[in-house]
Amino acid sequence: MKFNLKKFSSYLTQKGFLQAIEYFEETDSTNTYLKNSVNIDKKLVIVDYQTAGRGRFERKWFSQRGENLTFSVGFENFEVALIPKLNFFFPAIIAQTIEEYLSLPVEIKWPNDLLSSGKKFCGILIENSIESNGLAKLIVGIGINCNQTDFPEEISKRATSLKLILNEEVEREILLAKLIDNVAEYWNRFLSNAMGFLPIYKSKCLSIGKEISVLYKDQIFTGVFLDVSVDGELILKTKTEKLIFNSGEITTIKE
Ligand code: BTN
C-alpha cells in the first residue's frame, strides 16, 4: 500500500519541527536523495521503495515496496562534537516510541540496530559531511520493517518485522508520526544535554556485561562488553587489554 501522507500529517502533533516533507513512491535511496539536495535542515524524505537502499558497511538495505518505513531526515549546522552521540540518541528514541506505541520491549544491539527476540527489525544509517563553516550536515536514514512478512532466505534467520512479532498490521503513518513527535520533543534536550540519553540507551543494550565478539576491519575481537562510553563507543575487555571501538559489528553474544 502507498504511504498516506495526509494520514501521517494528521497524526503529527509537533507541526513546527519538520521544515519540509517529501514523499515519493520510489527513489534510489532516501539518504542519497538528501545528500544530493540543498536546504535539507529538518527535511523528511519518505519513500515506499528504494531501488538502491543502503545499510552500514556498504551493505544493501532491502525493503519490500509499500510494507515498511524507509525514510531520512536531514539536519544542518550540527555541532561536530555531538555526531557520535547520535548513535545513542536515535536508537533510544526509536526504541522508546515502539515501546510506547506498540507496547513492544525492544533490545538495542550496539551501535544502533533494534531487535526483538534477537532478530533485527530496524537499522539506522547516519551520514555526515563537515561544511565550510565547521559545522556538519547530517543525514539520518532509518529503515523499520513494519509489515513485511517474507524475507530472503539468507537474512530470514536474522531479520524480522513488527508484524511478524506482534501478529498484526502496523499503521506506518501513525508509527512515523509518533517517532517524529518524539524526536521533535527531545531534540533541543539532546542538543543541550546529549548525555541524558545514554542511560536510556544502555538500559536497552542487553549485551552489556556479556561475552561478545566484535568484527572490526576484518578482524574479530572477543571479550566482555564492559560499557558504552560517553561517545557511544563499545568498551571491550579482552583477556589482555581494554579496547574501545567507535564502529564495528557485534557478531556473537554468549548467553
Ligand atoms: C543498517 O542497519 O545497516 C542501516 C540501514 C539503514 C536503512 C535506511 S532505509 C532509509 C535510508 N536510506 C537508505 O538507503 N538507508 C537508510
mmCIF file of C-alpha atoms and ligand atoms in Angstrom:
data_model
loop_
_atom_site.group_PDB
_atom_site.id
_atom_site.type_symbol
_atom_site.label_atom_id
_atom_site.label_comp_id
_atom_site.label_asym_id
_atom_site.label_seq_id
_atom_site.Cartn_x
_atom_site.Cartn_y
_atom_site.Cartn_z
ATOM 1 C CA MET A 1 0.000 0.000 0.000
ATOM 2 C CA LYS A 2 1.050 3.576 -0.641
ATOM 3 C CA PHE A 3 2.147 5.649 2.323
ATOM 4 C CA ASN A 4 -0.658 8.057 3.187
ATOM 5 C CA LEU A 5 0.930 11.461 3.689
ATOM 6 C CA LYS A 6 -2.355 13.068 4.768
ATOM 7 C CA LYS A 7 -2.873 10.472 7.466
ATOM 8 C CA PHE A 8 0.742 10.950 8.634
ATOM 9 C CA SER A 9 0.278 14.732 8.868
ATOM 10 C CA SER A 10 -2.993 14.366 10.734
ATOM 11 C CA TYR A 11 -1.301 12.274 13.451
ATOM 12 C CA LEU A 12 1.742 14.545 13.712
ATOM 13 C CA THR A 13 1.317 16.845 16.693
ATOM 14 C CA GLN A 14 4.678 18.687 16.666
ATOM 15 C CA LYS A 15 3.857 20.546 13.461
ATOM 16 C CA GLY A 16 6.687 23.112 13.624
ATOM 17 C CA PHE A 17 9.658 20.728 13.745
ATOM 18 C CA LEU A 18 9.873 19.441 10.185
ATOM 19 C CA GLN A 19 10.656 22.207 7.705
ATOM 20 C CA ALA A 20 9.715 20.120 4.674
ATOM 21 C CA ILE A 21 8.244 16.714 3.897
ATOM 22 C CA GLU A 22 8.723 14.917 0.598
ATOM 23 C CA TYR A 23 7.146 11.624 -0.369
ATOM 24 C CA PHE A 24 7.987 9.547 -3.427
ATOM 25 C CA GLU A 25 6.750 6.167 -4.467
ATOM 26 C CA GLU A 26 10.303 5.292 -5.371
ATOM 27 C CA THR A 27 13.844 6.626 -5.284
ATOM 28 C CA ASP A 28 17.337 5.125 -5.212
ATOM 29 C CA SER A 29 17.926 5.792 -1.514
ATOM 30 C CA THR A 30 16.454 8.480 0.734
ATOM 31 C CA ASN A 31 19.945 9.110 2.173
ATOM 32 C CA THR A 32 21.415 9.584 -1.306
ATOM 33 C CA TYR A 33 18.489 11.812 -2.273
ATOM 34 C CA LEU A 34 19.164 14.164 0.662
ATOM 35 C CA LYS A 35 22.914 14.021 0.017
ATOM 36 C CA ASN A 36 22.258 15.456 -3.434
ATOM 37 C CA SER A 37 19.804 18.091 -2.194
ATOM 38 C CA VAL A 38 20.282 21.574 -0.759
ATOM 39 C CA ASN A 39 18.454 23.118 2.212
ATOM 40 C CA ILE A 40 17.871 19.823 3.930
ATOM 41 C CA ASP A 41 17.593 21.059 7.514
ATOM 42 C CA LYS A 42 14.761 19.112 9.197
ATOM 43 C CA LYS A 43 13.573 17.832 5.855
ATOM 44 C CA LEU A 44 11.891 14.413 5.934
ATOM 45 C CA VAL A 45 12.015 12.235 2.834
ATOM 46 C CA ILE A 46 9.916 9.116 2.871
ATOM 47 C CA VAL A 47 9.522 6.566 0.118
ATOM 48 C CA ASP A 48 7.652 3.357 -0.474
ATOM 49 C CA TYR A 49 10.517 1.714 -2.318
ATOM 50 C CA GLN A 50 14.251 2.231 -2.646
ATOM 51 C CA THR A 51 15.991 0.796 -5.697
ATOM 52 C CA ALA A 52 19.399 1.130 -4.020
ATOM 53 C CA GLY A 53 18.731 1.234 -0.270
ATOM 54 C CA ARG A 54 21.968 1.301 1.667
ATOM 55 C CA GLY A 55 22.991 -0.061 5.053
ATOM 56 C CA ARG A 56 26.116 0.258 7.162
ATOM 57 C CA PHE A 57 29.364 -1.122 5.711
ATOM 58 C CA GLU A 58 28.142 -0.513 2.137
ATOM 59 C CA ARG A 59 25.598 -3.278 2.541
ATOM 60 C CA LYS A 60 22.289 -3.279 0.699
ATOM 61 C CA TRP A 61 19.113 -2.496 2.605
ATOM 62 C CA PHE A 62 16.273 -4.427 1.051
ATOM 63 C CA SER A 63 12.730 -3.484 1.948
ATOM 64 C CA GLN A 64 9.552 -4.656 0.208
ATOM 65 C CA ARG A 65 7.554 -1.989 -1.633
ATOM 66 C CA GLY A 66 4.858 -0.320 0.473
ATOM 67 C CA GLU A 67 5.296 -2.537 3.527
ATOM 68 C CA ASN A 68 7.839 -0.780 5.703
ATOM 69 C CA LEU A 69 9.191 2.603 6.714
ATOM 70 C CA THR A 70 12.203 3.836 4.731
ATOM 71 C CA PHE A 71 12.958 7.478 5.363
ATOM 72 C CA SER A 72 15.674 10.026 6.108
ATOM 73 C CA VAL A 73 15.808 13.319 7.938
ATOM 74 C CA GLY A 74 18.425 15.974 7.188
ATOM 75 C CA PHE A 75 19.996 18.340 9.711
ATOM 76 C CA GLU A 76 22.254 21.321 9.005
ATOM 77 C CA ASN A 77 24.655 23.350 11.152
ATOM 78 C CA PHE A 78 25.073 20.457 13.539
ATOM 79 C CA GLU A 79 27.853 20.579 16.129
ATOM 80 C CA VAL A 80 30.592 18.107 15.170
ATOM 81 C CA ALA A 81 31.256 17.050 18.782
ATOM 82 C CA LEU A 82 27.679 15.783 19.019
ATOM 83 C CA ILE A 83 27.915 13.461 15.999
ATOM 84 C CA PRO A 84 28.978 10.311 17.938
ATOM 85 C CA LYS A 85 26.149 10.868 20.403
ATOM 86 C CA LEU A 86 23.549 10.453 17.634
ATOM 87 C CA ASN A 87 24.406 6.766 17.823
ATOM 88 C CA PHE A 88 22.680 6.536 21.146
ATOM 89 C CA PHE A 89 20.032 9.261 20.721
ATOM 90 C CA PHE A 90 18.234 7.774 17.717
ATOM 91 C CA PRO A 91 18.127 4.124 18.855
ATOM 92 C CA ALA A 92 16.935 5.266 22.298
ATOM 93 C CA ILE A 93 14.144 7.404 20.823
ATOM 94 C CA ILE A 94 13.013 4.796 18.289
ATOM 95 C CA ALA A 95 13.009 2.092 20.968
ATOM 96 C CA GLN A 96 11.024 4.317 23.326
ATOM 97 C CA THR A 97 8.492 5.152 20.582
ATOM 98 C CA ILE A 98 7.951 1.488 19.730
ATOM 99 C CA GLU A 99 7.613 0.557 23.386
ATOM 100 C CA GLU A 100 5.070 3.332 23.973
ATOM 101 C CA TYR A 101 3.016 2.942 20.799
ATOM 102 C CA LEU A 102 3.153 -0.823 20.292
ATOM 103 C CA SER A 103 3.894 -1.982 23.857
ATOM 104 C CA LEU A 104 6.788 -3.984 22.484
ATOM 105 C CA PRO A 105 10.004 -4.214 24.505
ATOM 106 C CA VAL A 106 12.955 -3.555 22.241
ATOM 107 C CA GLU A 107 16.624 -4.508 22.514
ATOM 108 C CA ILE A 108 19.386 -2.342 21.122
ATOM 109 C CA LYS A 109 22.346 -4.079 19.543
ATOM 110 C CA TRP A 110 25.369 -1.779 19.595
ATOM 111 C CA PRO A 111 25.752 0.555 17.932
ATOM 112 C CA ASN A 112 22.296 1.192 16.547
ATOM 113 C CA ASP A 113 20.314 -1.855 15.492
ATOM 114 C CA LEU A 114 16.926 -2.531 17.033
ATOM 115 C CA LEU A 115 15.975 -6.122 17.734
ATOM 116 C CA SER A 116 13.176 -8.161 19.185
ATOM 117 C CA SER A 117 13.856 -11.720 20.381
ATOM 118 C CA GLY A 118 17.299 -11.490 18.841
ATOM 119 C CA LYS A 119 16.098 -10.563 15.344
ATOM 120 C CA LYS A 120 16.667 -7.167 13.743
ATOM 121 C CA PHE A 121 13.734 -5.089 12.566
ATOM 122 C CA CYS A 122 15.294 -1.619 12.379
ATOM 123 C CA GLY A 123 18.580 -0.216 11.133
ATOM 124 C CA ILE A 124 19.961 3.314 11.131
ATOM 125 C CA LEU A 125 22.464 4.812 8.710
ATOM 126 C CA ILE A 126 23.859 8.167 9.851
ATOM 127 C CA GLU A 127 25.990 10.030 7.320
ATOM 128 C CA ASN A 128 27.639 13.403 7.731
ATOM 129 C CA SER A 129 29.850 15.908 5.978
ATOM 130 C CA ILE A 130 31.686 18.809 7.561
ATOM 131 C CA GLU A 131 30.806 22.055 5.812
ATOM 132 C CA SER A 132 32.988 25.159 5.301
ATOM 133 C CA ASN A 133 31.562 26.783 8.458
ATOM 134 C CA GLY A 134 32.974 23.923 10.555
ATOM 135 C CA LEU A 135 29.543 22.506 11.279
ATOM 136 C CA ALA A 136 28.114 19.255 9.998
ATOM 137 C CA LYS A 137 25.404 18.416 7.535
ATOM 138 C CA LEU A 138 23.744 15.240 8.716
ATOM 139 C CA ILE A 139 21.544 12.648 7.145
ATOM 140 C CA VAL A 140 19.822 10.207 9.440
ATOM 141 C CA GLY A 141 18.368 7.301 7.461
ATOM 142 C CA ILE A 142 16.065 4.859 9.190
ATOM 143 C CA GLY A 143 14.572 1.600 7.965
ATOM 144 C CA ILE A 144 11.883 -0.049 10.103
ATOM 145 C CA ASN A 145 10.495 -3.374 8.941
ATOM 146 C CA CYS A 146 6.818 -2.908 9.693
ATOM 147 C CA ASN A 147 4.583 -5.226 7.660
ATOM 148 C CA GLN A 148 6.932 -7.286 5.513
ATOM 149 C CA THR A 149 6.458 -10.972 6.221
ATOM 150 C CA ASP A 150 8.739 -12.584 3.612
ATOM 151 C CA PHE A 151 12.459 -12.184 3.886
ATOM 152 C CA PRO A 152 15.099 -13.552 1.546
ATOM 153 C CA GLU A 153 16.395 -16.918 2.765
ATOM 154 C CA GLU A 154 19.850 -15.568 3.613
ATOM 155 C CA ILE A 155 18.545 -12.974 6.080
ATOM 156 C CA SER A 156 15.402 -14.629 7.452
ATOM 157 C CA LYS A 157 17.321 -16.061 10.439
ATOM 158 C CA ARG A 158 18.425 -12.589 11.482
ATOM 159 C CA ALA A 159 15.658 -10.278 10.281
ATOM 160 C CA THR A 160 12.062 -9.783 11.288
ATOM 161 C CA SER A 161 9.271 -7.216 11.165
ATOM 162 C CA LEU A 162 6.904 -5.701 13.688
ATOM 163 C CA LYS A 163 4.004 -7.570 12.058
ATOM 164 C CA LEU A 164 5.774 -10.910 12.437
ATOM 165 C CA ILE A 165 6.451 -10.140 16.106
ATOM 166 C CA LEU A 166 3.046 -8.701 17.004
ATOM 167 C CA ASN A 167 0.878 -10.715 14.657
ATOM 168 C CA GLU A 168 -0.888 -7.618 13.473
ATOM 169 C CA GLU A 169 -0.519 -4.946 10.814
ATOM 170 C CA VAL A 170 1.315 -1.814 11.903
ATOM 171 C CA GLU A 171 -0.027 1.569 10.759
ATOM 172 C CA ARG A 172 3.145 3.036 9.291
ATOM 173 C CA GLU A 173 1.822 6.587 9.187
ATOM 174 C CA ILE A 174 0.969 6.582 12.899
ATOM 175 C CA LEU A 175 4.268 4.995 13.918
ATOM 176 C CA LEU A 176 6.237 7.548 11.902
ATOM 177 C CA ALA A 177 4.185 10.459 13.286
ATOM 178 C CA LYS A 178 4.818 9.274 16.854
ATOM 179 C CA LEU A 179 8.510 8.856 16.134
ATOM 180 C CA ILE A 180 8.902 12.327 14.602
ATOM 181 C CA ASP A 181 6.902 13.775 17.517
ATOM 182 C CA ASN A 182 9.345 12.188 19.958
ATOM 183 C CA VAL A 183 12.397 13.368 18.009
ATOM 184 C CA ALA A 184 10.892 16.868 17.965
ATOM 185 C CA GLU A 185 10.118 16.749 21.665
ATOM 186 C CA TYR A 186 13.596 15.632 22.678
ATOM 187 C CA TRP A 187 15.755 17.332 20.029
ATOM 188 C CA ASN A 188 16.546 20.522 21.996
ATOM 189 C CA ARG A 189 17.199 18.495 25.128
ATOM 190 C CA PHE A 190 19.610 16.361 23.093
ATOM 191 C CA LEU A 191 21.409 19.461 21.788
ATOM 192 C CA SER A 192 21.852 20.860 25.296
ATOM 193 C CA ASN A 193 22.422 17.596 27.210
ATOM 194 C CA ALA A 194 23.087 14.661 24.892
ATOM 195 C CA MET A 195 24.419 12.579 27.784
ATOM 196 C CA GLY A 196 20.951 12.425 29.286
ATOM 197 C CA PHE A 197 20.025 9.858 26.612
ATOM 198 C CA LEU A 198 22.888 7.456 27.316
ATOM 199 C CA PRO A 199 21.226 5.759 30.335
ATOM 200 C CA ILE A 200 18.093 5.055 28.241
ATOM 201 C CA TYR A 201 20.273 3.565 25.506
ATOM 202 C CA LYS A 202 22.260 1.455 27.976
ATOM 203 C CA SER A 203 19.141 0.142 29.690
ATOM 204 C CA LYS A 204 18.061 -1.397 26.371
ATOM 205 C CA CYS A 205 21.516 -2.505 25.229
ATOM 206 C CA LEU A 206 21.180 -6.036 26.513
ATOM 207 C CA SER A 207 24.624 -7.380 25.631
ATOM 208 C CA ILE A 208 26.451 -5.153 28.127
ATOM 209 C CA GLY A 209 28.200 -7.420 30.630
ATOM 210 C CA LYS A 210 28.144 -10.421 28.279
ATOM 211 C CA GLU A 211 30.910 -12.099 26.344
ATOM 212 C CA ILE A 212 30.782 -10.925 22.750
ATOM 213 C CA SER A 213 32.780 -10.890 19.535
ATOM 214 C CA VAL A 214 33.245 -7.681 17.593
ATOM 215 C CA LEU A 215 34.045 -7.550 13.906
ATOM 216 C CA TYR A 216 36.220 -4.538 13.192
ATOM 217 C CA LYS A 217 38.060 -4.008 9.903
ATOM 218 C CA ASP A 218 38.035 -7.749 9.024
ATOM 219 C CA GLN A 219 39.299 -8.793 12.450
ATOM 220 C CA ILE A 220 37.368 -10.452 15.253
ATOM 221 C CA PHE A 221 37.917 -9.396 18.873
ATOM 222 C CA THR A 222 36.399 -11.383 21.746
ATOM 223 C CA GLY A 223 35.912 -10.256 25.321
ATOM 224 C CA VAL A 224 33.411 -8.885 27.800
ATOM 225 C CA PHE A 225 31.295 -5.907 26.717
ATOM 226 C CA LEU A 226 32.129 -3.661 29.674
ATOM 227 C CA ASP A 227 30.251 -0.494 28.862
ATOM 228 C CA VAL A 228 29.270 2.150 26.318
ATOM 229 C CA SER A 229 31.381 5.311 26.538
ATOM 230 C CA VAL A 230 30.075 8.888 26.626
ATOM 231 C CA ASP A 231 30.714 8.960 22.875
ATOM 232 C CA GLY A 232 28.749 5.799 22.223
ATOM 233 C CA GLU A 233 31.851 3.632 21.823
ATOM 234 C CA LEU A 234 31.905 -0.020 22.798
ATOM 235 C CA ILE A 235 34.395 -0.810 25.571
ATOM 236 C CA LEU A 236 35.589 -4.402 25.363
ATOM 237 C CA LYS A 237 37.742 -6.170 27.934
ATOM 238 C CA THR A 238 39.718 -8.947 26.289
ATOM 239 C CA LYS A 239 41.980 -11.356 28.200
ATOM 240 C CA THR A 240 44.888 -8.958 27.784
ATOM 241 C CA GLU A 241 43.614 -5.434 27.274
ATOM 242 C CA LYS A 242 40.766 -2.952 27.160
ATOM 243 C CA LEU A 243 39.730 -1.972 23.629
ATOM 244 C CA ILE A 244 37.489 0.878 22.522
ATOM 245 C CA PHE A 245 35.538 0.619 19.260
ATOM 246 C CA ASN A 246 33.906 3.587 17.595
ATOM 247 C CA SER A 247 32.497 1.399 14.838
ATOM 248 C CA GLY A 248 32.175 -2.283 14.031
ATOM 249 C CA GLU A 249 29.628 -5.002 14.497
ATOM 250 C CA ILE A 250 28.841 -7.445 17.277
ATOM 251 C CA THR A 251 28.856 -10.852 15.627
ATOM 252 C CA THR A 252 28.206 -13.154 18.594
ATOM 253 C CA ILE A 253 26.782 -12.774 22.044
ATOM 254 C CA LYS A 254 27.284 -15.587 24.582
ATOM 255 C CA GLU A 255 24.162 -16.023 26.681
HETATM 256 C C1 BTN B 1 21.839 -0.769 8.679
HETATM 257 O O1 BTN B 1 21.279 -1.432 9.532
HETATM 258 O O2 BTN B 1 22.847 -1.197 8.080
HETATM 259 C C2 BTN B 1 21.296 0.585 8.328
HETATM 260 C C3 BTN B 1 20.115 0.503 7.425
HETATM 261 C C4 BTN B 1 19.525 1.858 7.084
HETATM 262 C C5 BTN B 1 18.434 1.771 6.053
HETATM 263 C C6 BTN B 1 17.758 3.087 5.832
HETATM 264 S S1 BTN B 1 16.305 2.934 4.844
HETATM 265 C C7 BTN B 1 16.209 4.662 4.656
HETATM 266 C C8 BTN B 1 17.618 5.170 4.494
HETATM 267 N N1 BTN B 1 18.011 5.128 3.097
HETATM 268 C C9 BTN B 1 18.984 4.253 2.872
HETATM 269 O O3 BTN B 1 19.489 3.998 1.761
HETATM 270 N N2 BTN B 1 19.336 3.652 4.006
HETATM 271 C C10 BTN B 1 18.582 4.158 5.142
#
